[in-house]
mmCIF file of C-alpha atoms and ligand atoms in Angstrom:
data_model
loop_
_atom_site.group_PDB
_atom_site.id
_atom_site.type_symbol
_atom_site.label_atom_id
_atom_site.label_comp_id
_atom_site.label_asym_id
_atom_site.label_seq_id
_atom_site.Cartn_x
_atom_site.Cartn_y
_atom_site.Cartn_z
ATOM 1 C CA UNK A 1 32.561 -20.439 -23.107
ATOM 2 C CA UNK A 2 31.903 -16.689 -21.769
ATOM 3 C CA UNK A 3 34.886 -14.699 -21.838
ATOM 4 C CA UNK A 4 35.669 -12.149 -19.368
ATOM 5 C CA UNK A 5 38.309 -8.820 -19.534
ATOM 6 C CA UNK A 6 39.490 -8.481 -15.902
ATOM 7 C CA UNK A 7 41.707 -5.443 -15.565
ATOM 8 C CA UNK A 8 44.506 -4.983 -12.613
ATOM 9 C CA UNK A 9 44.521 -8.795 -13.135
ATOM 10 C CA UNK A 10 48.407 -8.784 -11.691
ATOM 11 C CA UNK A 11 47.174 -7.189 -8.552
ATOM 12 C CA UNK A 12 45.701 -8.894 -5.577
ATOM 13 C CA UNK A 13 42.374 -8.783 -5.987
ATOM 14 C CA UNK A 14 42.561 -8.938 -9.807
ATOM 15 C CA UNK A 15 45.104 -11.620 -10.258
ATOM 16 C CA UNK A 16 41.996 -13.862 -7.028
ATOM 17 C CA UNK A 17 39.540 -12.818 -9.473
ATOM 18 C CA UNK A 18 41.065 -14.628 -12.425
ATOM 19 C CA UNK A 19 41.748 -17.492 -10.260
ATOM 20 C CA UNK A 20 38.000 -17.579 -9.408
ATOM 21 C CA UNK A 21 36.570 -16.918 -12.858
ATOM 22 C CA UNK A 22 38.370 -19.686 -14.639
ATOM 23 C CA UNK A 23 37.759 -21.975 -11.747
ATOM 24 C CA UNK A 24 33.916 -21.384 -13.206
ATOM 25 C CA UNK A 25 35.196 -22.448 -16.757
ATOM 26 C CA UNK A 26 35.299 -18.772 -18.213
ATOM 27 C CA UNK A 27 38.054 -18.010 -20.458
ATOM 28 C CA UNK A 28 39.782 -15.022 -19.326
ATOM 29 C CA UNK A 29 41.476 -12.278 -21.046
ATOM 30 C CA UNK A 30 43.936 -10.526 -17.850
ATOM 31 C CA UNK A 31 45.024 -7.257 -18.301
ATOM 32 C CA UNK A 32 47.533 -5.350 -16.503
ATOM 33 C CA UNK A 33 50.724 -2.325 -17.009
ATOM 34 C CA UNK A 34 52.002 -3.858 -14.283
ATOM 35 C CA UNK A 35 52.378 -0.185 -12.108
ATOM 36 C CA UNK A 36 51.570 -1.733 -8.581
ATOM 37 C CA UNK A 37 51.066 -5.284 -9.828
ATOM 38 C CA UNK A 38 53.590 -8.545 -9.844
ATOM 39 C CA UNK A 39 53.277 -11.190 -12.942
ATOM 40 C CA UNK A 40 53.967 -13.797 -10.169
ATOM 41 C CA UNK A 41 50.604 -13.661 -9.473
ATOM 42 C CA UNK A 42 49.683 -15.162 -12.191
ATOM 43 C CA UNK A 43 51.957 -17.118 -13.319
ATOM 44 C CA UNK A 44 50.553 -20.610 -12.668
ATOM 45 C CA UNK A 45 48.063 -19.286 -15.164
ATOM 46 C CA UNK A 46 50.119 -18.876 -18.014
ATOM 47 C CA UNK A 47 50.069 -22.572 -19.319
ATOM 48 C CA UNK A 48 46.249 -22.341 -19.122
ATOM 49 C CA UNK A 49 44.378 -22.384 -22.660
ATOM 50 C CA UNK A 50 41.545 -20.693 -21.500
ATOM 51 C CA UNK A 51 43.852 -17.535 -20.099
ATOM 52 C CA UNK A 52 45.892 -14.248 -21.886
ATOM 53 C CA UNK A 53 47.430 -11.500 -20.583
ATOM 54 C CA UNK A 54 47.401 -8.263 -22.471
ATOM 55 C CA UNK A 55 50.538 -5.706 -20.967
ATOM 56 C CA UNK A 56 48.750 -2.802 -21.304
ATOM 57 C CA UNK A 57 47.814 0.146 -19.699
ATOM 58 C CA UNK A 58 43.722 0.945 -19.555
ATOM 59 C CA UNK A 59 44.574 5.077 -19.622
ATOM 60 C CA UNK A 60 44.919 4.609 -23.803
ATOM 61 C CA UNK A 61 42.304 2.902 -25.894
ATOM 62 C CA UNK A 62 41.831 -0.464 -24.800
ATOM 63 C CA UNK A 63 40.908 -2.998 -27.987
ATOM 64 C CA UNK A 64 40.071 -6.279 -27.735
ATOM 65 C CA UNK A 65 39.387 -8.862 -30.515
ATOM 66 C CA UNK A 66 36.300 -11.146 -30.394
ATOM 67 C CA UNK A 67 33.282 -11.122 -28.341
ATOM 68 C CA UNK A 68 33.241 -10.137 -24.454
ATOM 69 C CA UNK A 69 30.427 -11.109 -21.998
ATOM 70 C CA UNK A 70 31.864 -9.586 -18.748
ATOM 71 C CA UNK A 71 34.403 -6.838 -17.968
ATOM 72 C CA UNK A 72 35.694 -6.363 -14.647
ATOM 73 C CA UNK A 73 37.618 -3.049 -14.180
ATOM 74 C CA UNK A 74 39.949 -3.376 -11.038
ATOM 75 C CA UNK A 75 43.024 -1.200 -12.479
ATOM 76 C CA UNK A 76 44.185 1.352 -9.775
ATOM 77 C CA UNK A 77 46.704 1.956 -7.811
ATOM 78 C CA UNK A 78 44.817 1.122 -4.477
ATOM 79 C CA UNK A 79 47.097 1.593 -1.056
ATOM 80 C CA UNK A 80 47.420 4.987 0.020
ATOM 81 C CA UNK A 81 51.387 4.693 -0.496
ATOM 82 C CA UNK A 82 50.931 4.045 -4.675
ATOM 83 C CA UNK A 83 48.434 6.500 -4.828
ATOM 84 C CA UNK A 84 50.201 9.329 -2.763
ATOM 85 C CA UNK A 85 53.359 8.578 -5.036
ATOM 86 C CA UNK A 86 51.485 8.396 -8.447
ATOM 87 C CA UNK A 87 48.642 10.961 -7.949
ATOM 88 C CA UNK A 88 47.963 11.736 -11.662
ATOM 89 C CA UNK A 89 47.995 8.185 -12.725
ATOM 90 C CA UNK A 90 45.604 7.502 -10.317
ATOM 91 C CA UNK A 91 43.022 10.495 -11.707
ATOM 92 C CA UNK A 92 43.356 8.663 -14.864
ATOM 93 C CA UNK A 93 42.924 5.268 -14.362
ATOM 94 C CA UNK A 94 39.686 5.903 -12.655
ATOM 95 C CA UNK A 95 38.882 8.759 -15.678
ATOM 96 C CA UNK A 96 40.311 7.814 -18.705
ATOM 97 C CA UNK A 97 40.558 4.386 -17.920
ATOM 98 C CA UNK A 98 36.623 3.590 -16.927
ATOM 99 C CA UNK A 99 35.780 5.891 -19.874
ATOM 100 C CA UNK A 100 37.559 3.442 -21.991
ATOM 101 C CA UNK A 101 36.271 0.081 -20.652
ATOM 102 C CA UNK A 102 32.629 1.363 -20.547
ATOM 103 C CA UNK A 103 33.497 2.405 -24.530
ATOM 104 C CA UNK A 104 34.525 -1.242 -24.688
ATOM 105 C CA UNK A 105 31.593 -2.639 -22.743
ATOM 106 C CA UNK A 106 29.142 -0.476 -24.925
ATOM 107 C CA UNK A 107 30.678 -1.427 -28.235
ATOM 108 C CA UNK A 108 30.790 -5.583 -26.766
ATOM 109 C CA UNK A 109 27.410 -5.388 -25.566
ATOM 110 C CA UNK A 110 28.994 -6.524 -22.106
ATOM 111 C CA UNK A 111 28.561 -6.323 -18.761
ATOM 112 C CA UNK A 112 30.972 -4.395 -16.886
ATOM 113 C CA UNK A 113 31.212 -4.082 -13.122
ATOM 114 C CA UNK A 114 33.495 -1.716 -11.528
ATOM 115 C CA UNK A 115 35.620 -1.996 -8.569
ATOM 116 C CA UNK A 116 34.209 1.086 -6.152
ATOM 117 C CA UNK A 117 35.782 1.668 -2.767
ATOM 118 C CA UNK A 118 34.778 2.463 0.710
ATOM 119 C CA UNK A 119 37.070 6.008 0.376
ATOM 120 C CA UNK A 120 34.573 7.364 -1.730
ATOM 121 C CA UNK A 121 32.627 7.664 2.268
ATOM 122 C CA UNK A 122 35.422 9.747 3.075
ATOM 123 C CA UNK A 123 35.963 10.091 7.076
ATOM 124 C CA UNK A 124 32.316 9.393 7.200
ATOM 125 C CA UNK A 125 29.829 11.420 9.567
ATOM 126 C CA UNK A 126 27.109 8.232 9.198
ATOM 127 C CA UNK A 127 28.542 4.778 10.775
ATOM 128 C CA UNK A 128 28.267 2.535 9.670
ATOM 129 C CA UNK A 129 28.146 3.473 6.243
ATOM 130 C CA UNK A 130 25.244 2.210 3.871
ATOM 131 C CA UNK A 131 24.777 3.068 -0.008
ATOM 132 C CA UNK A 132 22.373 5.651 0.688
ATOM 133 C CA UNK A 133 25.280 8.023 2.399
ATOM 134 C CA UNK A 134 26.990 10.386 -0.258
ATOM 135 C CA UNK A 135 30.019 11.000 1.911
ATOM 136 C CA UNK A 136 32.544 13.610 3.670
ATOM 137 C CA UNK A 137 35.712 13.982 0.827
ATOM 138 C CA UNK A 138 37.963 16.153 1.122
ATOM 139 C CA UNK A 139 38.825 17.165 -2.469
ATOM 140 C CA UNK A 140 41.897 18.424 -2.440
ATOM 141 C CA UNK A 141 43.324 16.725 0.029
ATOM 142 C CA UNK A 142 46.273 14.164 -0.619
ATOM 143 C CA UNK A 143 44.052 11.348 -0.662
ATOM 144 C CA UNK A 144 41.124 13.121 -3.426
ATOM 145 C CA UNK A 145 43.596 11.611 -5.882
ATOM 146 C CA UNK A 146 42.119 8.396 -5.317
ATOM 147 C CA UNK A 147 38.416 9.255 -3.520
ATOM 148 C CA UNK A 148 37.393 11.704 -6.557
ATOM 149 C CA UNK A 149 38.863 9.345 -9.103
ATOM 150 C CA UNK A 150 36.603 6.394 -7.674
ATOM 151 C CA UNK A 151 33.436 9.113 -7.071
ATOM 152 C CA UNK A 152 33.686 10.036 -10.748
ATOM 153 C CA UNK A 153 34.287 6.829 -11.952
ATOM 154 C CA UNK A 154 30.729 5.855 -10.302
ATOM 155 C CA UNK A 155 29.391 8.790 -12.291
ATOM 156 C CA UNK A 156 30.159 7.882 -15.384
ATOM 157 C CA UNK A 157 29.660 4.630 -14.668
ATOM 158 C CA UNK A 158 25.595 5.566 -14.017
ATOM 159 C CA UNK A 159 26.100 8.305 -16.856
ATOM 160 C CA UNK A 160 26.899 4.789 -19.494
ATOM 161 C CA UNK A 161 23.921 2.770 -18.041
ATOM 162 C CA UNK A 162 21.144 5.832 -18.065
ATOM 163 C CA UNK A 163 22.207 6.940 -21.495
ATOM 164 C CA UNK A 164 23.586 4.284 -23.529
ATOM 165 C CA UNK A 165 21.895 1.466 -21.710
ATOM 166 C CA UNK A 166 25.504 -0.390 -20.464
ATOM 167 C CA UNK A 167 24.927 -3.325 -18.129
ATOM 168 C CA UNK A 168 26.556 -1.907 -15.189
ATOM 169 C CA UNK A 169 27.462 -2.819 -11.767
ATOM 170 C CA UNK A 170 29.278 -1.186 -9.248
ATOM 171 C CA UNK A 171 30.526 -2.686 -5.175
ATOM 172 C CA UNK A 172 31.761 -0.941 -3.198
ATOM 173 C CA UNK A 173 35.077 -2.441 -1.745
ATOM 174 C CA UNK A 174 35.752 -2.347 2.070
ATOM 175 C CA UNK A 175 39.311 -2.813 3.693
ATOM 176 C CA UNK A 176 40.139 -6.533 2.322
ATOM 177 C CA UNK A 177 43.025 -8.814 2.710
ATOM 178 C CA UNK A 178 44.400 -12.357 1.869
ATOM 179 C CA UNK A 179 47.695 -13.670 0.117
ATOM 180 C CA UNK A 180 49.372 -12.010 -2.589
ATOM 181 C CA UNK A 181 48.837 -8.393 -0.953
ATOM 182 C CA UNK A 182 52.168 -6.821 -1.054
ATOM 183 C CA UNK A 183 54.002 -6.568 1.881
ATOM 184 C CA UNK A 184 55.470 -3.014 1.526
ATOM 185 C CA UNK A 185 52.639 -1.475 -0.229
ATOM 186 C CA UNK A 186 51.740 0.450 3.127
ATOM 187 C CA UNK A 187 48.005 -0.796 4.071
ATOM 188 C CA UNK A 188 47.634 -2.058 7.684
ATOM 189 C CA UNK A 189 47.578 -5.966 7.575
ATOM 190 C CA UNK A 190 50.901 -6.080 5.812
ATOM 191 C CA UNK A 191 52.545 -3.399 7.215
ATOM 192 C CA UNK A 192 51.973 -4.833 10.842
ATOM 193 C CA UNK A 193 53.187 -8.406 9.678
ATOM 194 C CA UNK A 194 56.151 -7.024 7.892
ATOM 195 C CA UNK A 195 57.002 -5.392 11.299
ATOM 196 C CA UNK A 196 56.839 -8.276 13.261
ATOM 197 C CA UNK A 197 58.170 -10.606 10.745
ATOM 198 C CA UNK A 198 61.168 -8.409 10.799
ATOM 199 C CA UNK A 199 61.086 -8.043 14.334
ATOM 200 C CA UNK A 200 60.260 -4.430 14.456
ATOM 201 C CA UNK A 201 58.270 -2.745 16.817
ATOM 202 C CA UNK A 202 54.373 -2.084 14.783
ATOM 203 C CA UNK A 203 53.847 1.408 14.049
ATOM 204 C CA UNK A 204 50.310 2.457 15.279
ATOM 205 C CA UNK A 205 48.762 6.269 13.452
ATOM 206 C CA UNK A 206 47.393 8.028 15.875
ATOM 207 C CA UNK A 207 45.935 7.163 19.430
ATOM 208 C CA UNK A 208 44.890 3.524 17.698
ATOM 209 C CA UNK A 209 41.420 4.457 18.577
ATOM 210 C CA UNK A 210 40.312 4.852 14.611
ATOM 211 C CA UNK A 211 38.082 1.422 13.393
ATOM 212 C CA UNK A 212 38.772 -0.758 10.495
ATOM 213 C CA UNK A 213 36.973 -3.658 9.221
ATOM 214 C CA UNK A 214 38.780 -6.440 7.281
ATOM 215 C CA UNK A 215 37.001 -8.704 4.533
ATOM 216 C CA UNK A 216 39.078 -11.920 3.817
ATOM 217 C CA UNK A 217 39.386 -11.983 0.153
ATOM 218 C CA UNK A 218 37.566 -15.448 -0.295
ATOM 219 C CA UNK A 219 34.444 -13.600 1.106
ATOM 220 C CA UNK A 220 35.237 -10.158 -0.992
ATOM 221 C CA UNK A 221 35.670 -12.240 -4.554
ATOM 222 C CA UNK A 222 32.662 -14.437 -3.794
ATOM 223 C CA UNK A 223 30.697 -10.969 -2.831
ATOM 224 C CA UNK A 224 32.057 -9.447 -6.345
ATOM 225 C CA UNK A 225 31.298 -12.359 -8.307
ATOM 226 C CA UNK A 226 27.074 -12.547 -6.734
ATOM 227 C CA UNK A 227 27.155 -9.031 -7.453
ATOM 228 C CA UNK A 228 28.215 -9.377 -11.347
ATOM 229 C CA UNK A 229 25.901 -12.112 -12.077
ATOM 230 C CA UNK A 230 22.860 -10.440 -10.055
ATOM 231 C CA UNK A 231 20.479 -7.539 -12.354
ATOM 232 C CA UNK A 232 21.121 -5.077 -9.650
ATOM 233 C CA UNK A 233 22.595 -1.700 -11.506
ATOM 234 C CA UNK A 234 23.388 0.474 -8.252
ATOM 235 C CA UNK A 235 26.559 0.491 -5.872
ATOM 236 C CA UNK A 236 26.576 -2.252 -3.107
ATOM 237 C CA UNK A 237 28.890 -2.354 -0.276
ATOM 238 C CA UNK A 238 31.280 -5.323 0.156
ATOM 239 C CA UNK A 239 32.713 -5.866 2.995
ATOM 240 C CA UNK A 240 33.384 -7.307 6.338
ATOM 241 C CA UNK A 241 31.265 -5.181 9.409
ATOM 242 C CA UNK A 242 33.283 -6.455 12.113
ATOM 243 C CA UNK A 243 34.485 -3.399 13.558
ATOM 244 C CA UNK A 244 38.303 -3.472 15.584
ATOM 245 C CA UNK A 245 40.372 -0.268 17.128
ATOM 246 C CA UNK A 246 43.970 -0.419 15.272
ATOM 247 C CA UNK A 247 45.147 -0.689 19.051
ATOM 248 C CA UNK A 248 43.123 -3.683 19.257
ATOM 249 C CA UNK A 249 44.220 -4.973 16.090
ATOM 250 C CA UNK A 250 48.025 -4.515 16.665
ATOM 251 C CA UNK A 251 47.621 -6.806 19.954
ATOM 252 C CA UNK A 252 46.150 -8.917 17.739
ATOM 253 C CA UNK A 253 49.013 -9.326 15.421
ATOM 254 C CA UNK A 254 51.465 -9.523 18.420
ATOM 255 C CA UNK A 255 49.317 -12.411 19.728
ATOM 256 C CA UNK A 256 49.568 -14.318 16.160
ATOM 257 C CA UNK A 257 52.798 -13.735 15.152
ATOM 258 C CA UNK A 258 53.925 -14.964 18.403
ATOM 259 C CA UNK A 259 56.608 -12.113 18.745
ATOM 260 C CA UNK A 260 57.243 -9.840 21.901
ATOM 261 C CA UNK A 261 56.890 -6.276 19.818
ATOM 262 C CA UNK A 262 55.812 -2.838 21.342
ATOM 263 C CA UNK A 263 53.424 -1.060 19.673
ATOM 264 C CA UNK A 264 54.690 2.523 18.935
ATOM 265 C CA UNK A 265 52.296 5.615 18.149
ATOM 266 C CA UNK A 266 52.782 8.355 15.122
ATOM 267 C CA UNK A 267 50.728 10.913 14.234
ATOM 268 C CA UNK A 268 48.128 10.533 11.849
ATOM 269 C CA UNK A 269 48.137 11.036 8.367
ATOM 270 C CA UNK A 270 45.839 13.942 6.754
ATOM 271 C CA UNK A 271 42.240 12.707 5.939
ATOM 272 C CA UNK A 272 42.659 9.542 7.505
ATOM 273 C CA UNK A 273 39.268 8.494 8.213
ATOM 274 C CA UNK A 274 38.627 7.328 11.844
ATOM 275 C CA UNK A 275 35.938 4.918 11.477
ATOM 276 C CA UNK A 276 35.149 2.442 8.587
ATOM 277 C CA UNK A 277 32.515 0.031 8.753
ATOM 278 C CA UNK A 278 30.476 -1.367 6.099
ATOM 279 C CA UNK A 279 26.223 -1.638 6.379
ATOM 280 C CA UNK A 280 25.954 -4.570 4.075
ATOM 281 C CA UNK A 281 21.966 -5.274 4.743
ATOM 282 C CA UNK A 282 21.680 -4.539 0.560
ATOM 283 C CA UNK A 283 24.422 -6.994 -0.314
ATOM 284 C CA UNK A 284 22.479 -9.520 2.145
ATOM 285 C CA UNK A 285 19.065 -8.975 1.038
ATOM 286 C CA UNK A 286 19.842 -9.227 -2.869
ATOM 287 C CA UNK A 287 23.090 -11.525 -2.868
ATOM 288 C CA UNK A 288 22.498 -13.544 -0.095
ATOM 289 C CA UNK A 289 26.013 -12.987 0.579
ATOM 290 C CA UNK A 290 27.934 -11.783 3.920
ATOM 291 C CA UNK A 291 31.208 -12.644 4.820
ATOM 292 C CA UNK A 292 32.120 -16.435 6.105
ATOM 293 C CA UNK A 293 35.644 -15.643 7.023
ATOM 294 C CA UNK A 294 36.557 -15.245 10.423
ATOM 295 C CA UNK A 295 39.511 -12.759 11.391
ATOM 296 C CA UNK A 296 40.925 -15.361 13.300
ATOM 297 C CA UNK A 297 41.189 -17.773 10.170
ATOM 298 C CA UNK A 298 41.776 -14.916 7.499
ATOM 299 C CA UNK A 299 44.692 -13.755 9.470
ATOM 300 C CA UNK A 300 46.202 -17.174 9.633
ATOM 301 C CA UNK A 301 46.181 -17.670 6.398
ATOM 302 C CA UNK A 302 47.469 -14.065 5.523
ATOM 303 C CA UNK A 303 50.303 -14.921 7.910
ATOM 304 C CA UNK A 304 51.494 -18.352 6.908
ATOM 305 C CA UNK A 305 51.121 -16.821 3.399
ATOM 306 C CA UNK A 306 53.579 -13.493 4.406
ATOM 307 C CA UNK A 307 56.215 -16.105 6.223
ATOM 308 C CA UNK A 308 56.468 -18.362 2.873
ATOM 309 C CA UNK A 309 57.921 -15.295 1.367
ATOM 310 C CA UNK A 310 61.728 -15.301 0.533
ATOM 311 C CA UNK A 311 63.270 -13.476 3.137
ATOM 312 C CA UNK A 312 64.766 -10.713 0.855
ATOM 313 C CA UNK A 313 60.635 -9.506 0.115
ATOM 314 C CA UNK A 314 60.761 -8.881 4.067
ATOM 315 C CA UNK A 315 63.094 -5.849 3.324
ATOM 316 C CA UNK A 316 62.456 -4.535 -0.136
ATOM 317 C CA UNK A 317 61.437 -0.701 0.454
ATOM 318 C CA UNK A 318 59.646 -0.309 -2.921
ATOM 319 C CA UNK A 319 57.599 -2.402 -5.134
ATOM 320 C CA UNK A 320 58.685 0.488 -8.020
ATOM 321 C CA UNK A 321 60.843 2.892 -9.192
ATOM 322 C CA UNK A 322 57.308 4.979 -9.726
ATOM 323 C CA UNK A 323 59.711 7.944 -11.107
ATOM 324 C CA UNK A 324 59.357 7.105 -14.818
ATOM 325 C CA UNK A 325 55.881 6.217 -14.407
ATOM 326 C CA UNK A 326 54.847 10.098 -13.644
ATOM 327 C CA UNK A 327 56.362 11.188 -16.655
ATOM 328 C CA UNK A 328 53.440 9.093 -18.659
HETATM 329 N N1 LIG B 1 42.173 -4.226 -1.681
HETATM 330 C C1 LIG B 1 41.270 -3.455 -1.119
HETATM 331 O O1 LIG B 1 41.080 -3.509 0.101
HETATM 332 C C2 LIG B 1 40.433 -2.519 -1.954
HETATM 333 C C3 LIG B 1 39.493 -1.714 -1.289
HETATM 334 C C4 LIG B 1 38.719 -0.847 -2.058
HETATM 335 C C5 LIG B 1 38.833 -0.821 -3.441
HETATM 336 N N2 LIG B 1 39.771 -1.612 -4.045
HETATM 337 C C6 LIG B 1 39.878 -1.498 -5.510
HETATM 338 O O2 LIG B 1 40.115 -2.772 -6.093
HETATM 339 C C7 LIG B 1 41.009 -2.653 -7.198
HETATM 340 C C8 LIG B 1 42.206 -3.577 -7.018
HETATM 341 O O3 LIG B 1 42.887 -3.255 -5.813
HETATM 342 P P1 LIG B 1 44.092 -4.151 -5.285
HETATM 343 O O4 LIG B 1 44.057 -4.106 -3.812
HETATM 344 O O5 LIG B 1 44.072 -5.460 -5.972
HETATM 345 O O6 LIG B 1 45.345 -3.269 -5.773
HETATM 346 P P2 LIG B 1 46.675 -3.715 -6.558
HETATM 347 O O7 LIG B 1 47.582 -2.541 -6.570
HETATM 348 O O8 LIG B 1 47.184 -4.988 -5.983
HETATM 349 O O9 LIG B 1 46.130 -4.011 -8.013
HETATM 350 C C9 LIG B 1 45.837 -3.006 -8.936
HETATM 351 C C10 LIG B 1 46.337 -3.462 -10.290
HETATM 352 O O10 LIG B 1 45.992 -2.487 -11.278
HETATM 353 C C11 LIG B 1 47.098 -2.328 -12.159
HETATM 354 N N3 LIG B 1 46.989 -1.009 -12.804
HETATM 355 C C12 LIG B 1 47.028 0.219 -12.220
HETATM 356 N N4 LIG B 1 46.904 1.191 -13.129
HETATM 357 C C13 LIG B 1 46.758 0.572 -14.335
HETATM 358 C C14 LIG B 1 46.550 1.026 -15.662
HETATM 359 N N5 LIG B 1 46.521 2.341 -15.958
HETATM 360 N N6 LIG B 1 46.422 0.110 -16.652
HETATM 361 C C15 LIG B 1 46.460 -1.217 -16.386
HETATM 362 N N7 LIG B 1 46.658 -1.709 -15.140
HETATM 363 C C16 LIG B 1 46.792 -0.825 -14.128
HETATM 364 C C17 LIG B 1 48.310 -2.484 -11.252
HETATM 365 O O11 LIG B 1 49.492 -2.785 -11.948
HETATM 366 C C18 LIG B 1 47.868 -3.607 -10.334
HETATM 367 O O12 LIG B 1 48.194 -4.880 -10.854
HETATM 368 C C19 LIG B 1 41.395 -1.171 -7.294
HETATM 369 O O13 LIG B 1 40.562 -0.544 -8.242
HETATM 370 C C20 LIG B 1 41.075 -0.650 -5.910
HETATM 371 O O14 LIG B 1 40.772 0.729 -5.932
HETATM 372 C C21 LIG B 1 40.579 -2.447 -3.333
#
């Protein structure tokens, strides 16, 4: 059986990841500090033989016993409200924390693929945005936390593979979103359906003229998993290219959620990038992947998932007390 370290396993993408990699018979060793992340996530995992979860955070040495095949490192804080309100953990876990698991990965003689991000584009001056475009960042900035964490984590991701010879792999992730996203953690799709769910007008940045495109996470974890088992070494975008205006998109949710909201206008945060849209010819040509997902059906699902919630979830403000966190 191949075994497989995923870390950020509690979060959304990690905990769909686990789901997916023991559906293919791995046995898989989940690892999470549990910063932005929820155990519930997993939980119908627990009784599994073939599953552990290791509490642990990826910033100090990370030590594993046995052999490891695969390594998947999806630890971050990820929405711009965790990483705005736990900056330096942030820096680390894409530092420290990638320098550890590519330690791990060299000493395991594993392959380790890490979770990139469409920020590292910046507010991009090329649209849409293929691999070949190094970006507009701003580096000090509130959001070069998170951008230059993910840039540098690329680099010494590239650094392992040219000089110690690490399997690597790196995607790209675009704007993606499913069940088990948390519903105050600030990022568009849940933000709008908390709104409406608690029958608040939706709060629209700007003139609602910026772009976003959404990946379902089916079509993100499939793209991930292609990517891991192909012998491709540089970064490939993942990612839905179906572009909408956040105007757009708000009517969108009004229309679904079947509620009679306004849509309201703020300004708009610094560095928010006004168009995001992924080229995924690479991912096509060597995967044979692209997304299957329609908005329509991704948003359904994300819905139905958001109104199964209990009701007190609807108006919790924080996930965490992050206080005690930036003491670490
Ligand atoms: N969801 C997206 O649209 C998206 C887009 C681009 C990139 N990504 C990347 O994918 C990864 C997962 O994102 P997500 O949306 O699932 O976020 P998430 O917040 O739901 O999950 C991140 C997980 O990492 C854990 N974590 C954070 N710091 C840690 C540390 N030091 N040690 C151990 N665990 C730690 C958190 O507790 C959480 O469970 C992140 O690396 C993120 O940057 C996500």
């Amino acid at each position: 059986m191949k075994r497989i370290l995923i870390t950020g396993a509690a979060g959304f993408l990690g905990s769909h990841l686990c789901d997916r990699f023991i559906k293919e018979d791995y046995h898989v060793i989940a690892m999470d500090n549990l910063i932005t992340g929820d155990l519930r996530n997993l939980e119908h995992l627990f009784k599994l033989e073939n599953f552990e979860f290791y509490h642990h955070d990826v910033t100090n040495f990370v030590h594993i016993p046995g052999k490891l095949d695969y390594i998947l490192h999806f630890a971050s804080p990820a929405s711009p409200i965790d990483y705005l309100k736990i900056p330096i953990q942030t820096l680390k876990v894409g530092a420290l924390g990638t320098h550890n698991l590519l330690g791990l990965a060299k000493e395991k003689k594993a392959r380790i693929l890490i979770a990139s991000t469409s920020e590292i584009y910046g507010d991009p001056l090329v649209h849409p945005q293929t691999e070949a475009y190094y970006g507009n960042v701003n580096t000090i900035g509130p959001r070069g936390v998170y951008d230059e964490a993910k840039r540098f984590m690329e680099s010494i991701t590239m650094a392992y593979h040219r000089f110690h010879g690490v399997e690597t792999r790196i995607v790209r992730i675009f704007n993606t979103y499913g069940p088990r996203m948390r519903l105050n953690d600030g990022r568009v799709i849940p933000a709008f359906i908390g709104q409406a769910l608690r029958g608040e007008d939706l709060t629209v940045f700007g003139d609602g003229s910026q772009t976003r495109s959404f990946c379902y996470v089916d079509d993100e974890i499939e793209g991930i998993y292609r990517l891991l088992l192909s012998d491709y070494s540089l970064p490939v975008n993942i990612g839905n290219p179906h572009e909408i205006t956040i105007k757009d998109f708000a009517e969108e949710i009004v229309k679904l959620t079947g509620t009679d909201q306004k849509i309201i206008y703020k300004p708009l945060p610094k560095d928010d990038p006004m168009q995001r849209q992924p080229d995924i010819s690479k991912a096509k040509a060597l995967l044979g992947w692209e997304p299957k997902v329609s908005r329509a059906d991704g948003m359904k699902m994300t819905y139905d998932y958001f109104k199964s919630l209990p009701d007190e979830e609807l108006y919790k403000k924080d996930h965490k007390d992050f206080k005690s966190y930036n003491r670490k």
